[in-house]
Coordinates of C-alpha atoms and ligand atoms in Angstrom, one line a residue:
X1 CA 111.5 116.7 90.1
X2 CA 111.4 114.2 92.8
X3 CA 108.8 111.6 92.7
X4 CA 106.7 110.0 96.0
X5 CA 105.0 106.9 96.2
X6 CA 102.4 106.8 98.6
X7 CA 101.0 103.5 99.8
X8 CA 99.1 101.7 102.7
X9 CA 96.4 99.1 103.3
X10 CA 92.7 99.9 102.6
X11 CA 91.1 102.3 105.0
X12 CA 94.6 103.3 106.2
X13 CA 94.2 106.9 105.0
X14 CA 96.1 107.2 101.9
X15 CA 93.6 108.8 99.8
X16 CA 92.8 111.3 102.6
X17 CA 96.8 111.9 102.7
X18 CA 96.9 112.2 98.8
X19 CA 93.9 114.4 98.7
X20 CA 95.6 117.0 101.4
X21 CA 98.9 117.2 99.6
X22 CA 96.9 117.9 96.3
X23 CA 95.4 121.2 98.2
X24 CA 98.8 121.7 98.7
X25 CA 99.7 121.6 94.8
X26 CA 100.5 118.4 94.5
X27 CA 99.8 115.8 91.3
X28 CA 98.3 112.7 92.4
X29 CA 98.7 109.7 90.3
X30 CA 95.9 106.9 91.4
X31 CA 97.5 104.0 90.0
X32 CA 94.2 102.1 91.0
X33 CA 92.3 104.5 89.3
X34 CA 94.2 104.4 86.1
X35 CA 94.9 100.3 86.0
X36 CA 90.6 100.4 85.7
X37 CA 90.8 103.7 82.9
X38 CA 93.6 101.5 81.0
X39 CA 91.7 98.1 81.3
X40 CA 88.6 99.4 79.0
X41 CA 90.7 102.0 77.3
X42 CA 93.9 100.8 75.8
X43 CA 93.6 98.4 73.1
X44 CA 96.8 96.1 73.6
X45 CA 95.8 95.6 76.9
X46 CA 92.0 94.6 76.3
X47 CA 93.5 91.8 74.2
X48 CA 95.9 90.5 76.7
X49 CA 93.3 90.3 79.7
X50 CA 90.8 88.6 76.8
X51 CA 93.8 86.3 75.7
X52 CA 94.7 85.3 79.2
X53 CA 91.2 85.6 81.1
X54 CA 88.8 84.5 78.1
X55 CA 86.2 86.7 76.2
X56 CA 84.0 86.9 78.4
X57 CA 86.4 89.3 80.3
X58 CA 85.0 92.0 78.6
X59 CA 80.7 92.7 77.8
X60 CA 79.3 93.2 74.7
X61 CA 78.9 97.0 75.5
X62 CA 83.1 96.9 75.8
X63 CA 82.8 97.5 79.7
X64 CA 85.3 95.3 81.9
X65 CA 82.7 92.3 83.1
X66 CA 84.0 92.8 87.0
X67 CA 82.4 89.4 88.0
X68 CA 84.1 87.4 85.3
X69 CA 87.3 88.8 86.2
X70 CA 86.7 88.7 90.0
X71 CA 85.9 84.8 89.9
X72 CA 89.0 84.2 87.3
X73 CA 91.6 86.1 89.1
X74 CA 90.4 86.2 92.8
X75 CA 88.8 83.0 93.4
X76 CA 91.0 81.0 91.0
X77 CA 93.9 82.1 92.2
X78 CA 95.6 84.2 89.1
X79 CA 95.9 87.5 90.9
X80 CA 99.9 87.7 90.3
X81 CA 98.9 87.0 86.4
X82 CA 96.6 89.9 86.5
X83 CA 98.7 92.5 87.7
X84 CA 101.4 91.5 85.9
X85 CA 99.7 92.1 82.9
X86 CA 98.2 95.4 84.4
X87 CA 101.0 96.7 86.3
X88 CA 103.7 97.5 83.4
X89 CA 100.7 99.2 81.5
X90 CA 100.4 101.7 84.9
X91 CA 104.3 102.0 85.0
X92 CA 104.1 103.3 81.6
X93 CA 101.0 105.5 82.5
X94 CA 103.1 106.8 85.3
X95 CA 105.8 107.4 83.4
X96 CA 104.3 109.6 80.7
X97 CA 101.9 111.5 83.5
X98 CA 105.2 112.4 85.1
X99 CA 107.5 113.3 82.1
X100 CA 103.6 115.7 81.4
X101 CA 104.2 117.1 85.2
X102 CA 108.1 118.1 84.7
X103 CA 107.3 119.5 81.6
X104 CA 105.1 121.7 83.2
X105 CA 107.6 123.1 85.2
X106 CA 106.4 121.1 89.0
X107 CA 108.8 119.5 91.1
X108 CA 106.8 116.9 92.5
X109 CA 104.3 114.0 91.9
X110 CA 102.7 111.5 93.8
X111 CA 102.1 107.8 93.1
X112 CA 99.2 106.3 95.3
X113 CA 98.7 103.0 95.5
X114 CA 98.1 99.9 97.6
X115 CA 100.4 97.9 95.1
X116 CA 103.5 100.0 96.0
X117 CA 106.2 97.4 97.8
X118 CA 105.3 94.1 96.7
X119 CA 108.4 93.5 94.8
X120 CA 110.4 95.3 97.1
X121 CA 111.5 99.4 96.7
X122 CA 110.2 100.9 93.3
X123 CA 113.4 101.8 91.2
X124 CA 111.2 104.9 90.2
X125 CA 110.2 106.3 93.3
X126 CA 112.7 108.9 95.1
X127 CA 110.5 108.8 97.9
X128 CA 108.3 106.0 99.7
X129 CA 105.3 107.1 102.6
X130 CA 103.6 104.1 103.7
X131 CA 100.7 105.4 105.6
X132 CA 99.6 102.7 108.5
X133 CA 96.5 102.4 110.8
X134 CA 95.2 99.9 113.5
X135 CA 92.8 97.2 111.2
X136 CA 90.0 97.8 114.0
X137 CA 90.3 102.0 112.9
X138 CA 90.5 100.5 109.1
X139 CA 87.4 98.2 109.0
X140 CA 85.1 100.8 110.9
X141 CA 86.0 103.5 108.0
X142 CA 85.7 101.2 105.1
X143 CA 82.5 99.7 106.1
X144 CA 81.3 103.7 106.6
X145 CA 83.2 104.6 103.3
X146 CA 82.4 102.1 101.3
X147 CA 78.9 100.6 103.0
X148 CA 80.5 96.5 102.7
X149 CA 80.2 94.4 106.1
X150 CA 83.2 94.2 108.7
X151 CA 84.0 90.5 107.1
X152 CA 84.2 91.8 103.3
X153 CA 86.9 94.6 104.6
X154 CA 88.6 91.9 106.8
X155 CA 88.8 89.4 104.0
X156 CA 90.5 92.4 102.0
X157 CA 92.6 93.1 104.6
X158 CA 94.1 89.6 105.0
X159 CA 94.5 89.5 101.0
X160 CA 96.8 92.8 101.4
X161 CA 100.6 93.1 102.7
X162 CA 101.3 93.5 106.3
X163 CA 103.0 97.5 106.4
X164 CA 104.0 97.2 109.3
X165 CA 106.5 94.3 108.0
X166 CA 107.8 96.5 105.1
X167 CA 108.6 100.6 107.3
X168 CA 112.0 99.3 106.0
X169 CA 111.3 100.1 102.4
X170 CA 109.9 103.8 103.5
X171 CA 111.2 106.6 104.2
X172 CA 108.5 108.3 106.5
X173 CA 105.6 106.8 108.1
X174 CA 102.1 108.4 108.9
X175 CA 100.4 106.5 111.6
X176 CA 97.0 107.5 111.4
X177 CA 95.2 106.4 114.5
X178 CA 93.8 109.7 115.9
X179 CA 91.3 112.0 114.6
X180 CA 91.1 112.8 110.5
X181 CA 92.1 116.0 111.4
X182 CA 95.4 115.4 113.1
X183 CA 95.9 112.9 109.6
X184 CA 95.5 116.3 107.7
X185 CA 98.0 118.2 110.2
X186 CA 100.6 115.0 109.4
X187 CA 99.8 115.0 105.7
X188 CA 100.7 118.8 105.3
X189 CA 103.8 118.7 107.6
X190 CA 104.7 115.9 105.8
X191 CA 104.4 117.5 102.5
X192 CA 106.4 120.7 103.7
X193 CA 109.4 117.8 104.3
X194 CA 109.2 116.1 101.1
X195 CA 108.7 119.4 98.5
X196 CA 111.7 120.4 97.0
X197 CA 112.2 124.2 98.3
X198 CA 113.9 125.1 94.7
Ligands
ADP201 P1 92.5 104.5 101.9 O1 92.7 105.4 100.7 O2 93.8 104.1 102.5 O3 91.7 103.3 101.6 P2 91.0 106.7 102.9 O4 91.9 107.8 102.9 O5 89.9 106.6 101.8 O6 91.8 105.3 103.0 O7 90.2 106.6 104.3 C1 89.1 105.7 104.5 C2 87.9 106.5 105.0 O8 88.2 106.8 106.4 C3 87.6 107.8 104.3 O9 86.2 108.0 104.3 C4 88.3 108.9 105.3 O10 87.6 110.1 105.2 C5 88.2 108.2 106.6 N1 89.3 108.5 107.5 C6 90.6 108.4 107.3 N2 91.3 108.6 108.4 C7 90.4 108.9 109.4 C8 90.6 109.3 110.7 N3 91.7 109.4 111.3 N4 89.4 109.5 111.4 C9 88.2 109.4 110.9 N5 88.0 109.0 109.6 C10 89.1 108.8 108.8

């Protein structure tokens, strides 16, 4: 069973990548995804963000109160408290998804997410994909995907690593700069690589 992080800035293409190699028969793991499932779902977790971020991190319905947590982590300042209350919660998510995976027999899952390399190589990870795009390619999808203005994808951009300072850490790149079908042609060749032929 070998396991392959997957990572990238937003709008580089990760998602699309992920989303061909699980037409492929691949399990996709979207630590983003999950850290937002986990936040409203899992108990011990609730009560640390309320310990560390105030009650009012949570609404009286029990749904995560974005704004609050958006102006305490974001504009104050207190992102690397965040994840690092959220991140060993995912790890552990990850961990049991993938031990779920192997026990079904697979030989591969996928970990995507834009927190991948920030303390370096995960110990986890056999494999490491950064996928990387031109920011001028990047903001034009995310304002299309997502319908936010070019500044609101820039100021996200600026808040995220630089890949193209961390292809050290990876073992295959995807440079994504041409048409989203050539991305899909990558993606698959890449997957034919990285699956274990056993
Ligand atoms: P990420 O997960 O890295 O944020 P996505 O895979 O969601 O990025 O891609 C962002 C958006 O751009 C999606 O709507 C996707 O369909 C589109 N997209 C990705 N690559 C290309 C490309 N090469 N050409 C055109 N659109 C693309």
């Amino acid at each position: 069973m070998i396991k392959v992080g997957i990572t990238g800035g937003i709008g580089s293409g990760k998602s699309t990548v992920c989303k061909e190699w699980e037409k492929l028969g691949a399990v996709v793991f979207y630590a983003d995804d999950v850290a937002r499932e986990l936040m409203v779902s899992e108990p011990a977790l609730r009560q640390k963000l309320t310990d560390a971020f105030g009650p009012k991190t949570y609404k009286a319905d029990g749904s995560l109160n974005k704004a609050h947590l958006i102006e305490e982590a974001f504009k104050k300042g207190r992102v690397q408290e965040l994840n690092a209350i959220v991140h060993p919660e995912v790890g552990r998510a990850f961990q049991k998804k993938s031990e779920e995976v192997a026990d079904e027999g697979k030989n591969l899952i996928v970990k995507e997410a834009a927190l991948l390399l920030n303390k370096g190589r995960p110990y986890d990870l056999d494999v490491v994909v950064i996928v990387l795009s031109e920011s001028k390619n990047r903001i034009n999808r995310v304002v299309q995907r997502d319908g936010v203005t070019r500044e609101e994808v820039q100021t996200r951009i600026e808040k995220q690593p630089d890949f193209d300072q961390l292809l050290h850490l990876a073992d295959y790149t995807i440079v994504n700069n041409g048409s989203l079908d050539q991305l899909k042609i990558k993606a698959s060749e890449l997957y034919q690589k990285v699956i274990p032929s056993d």
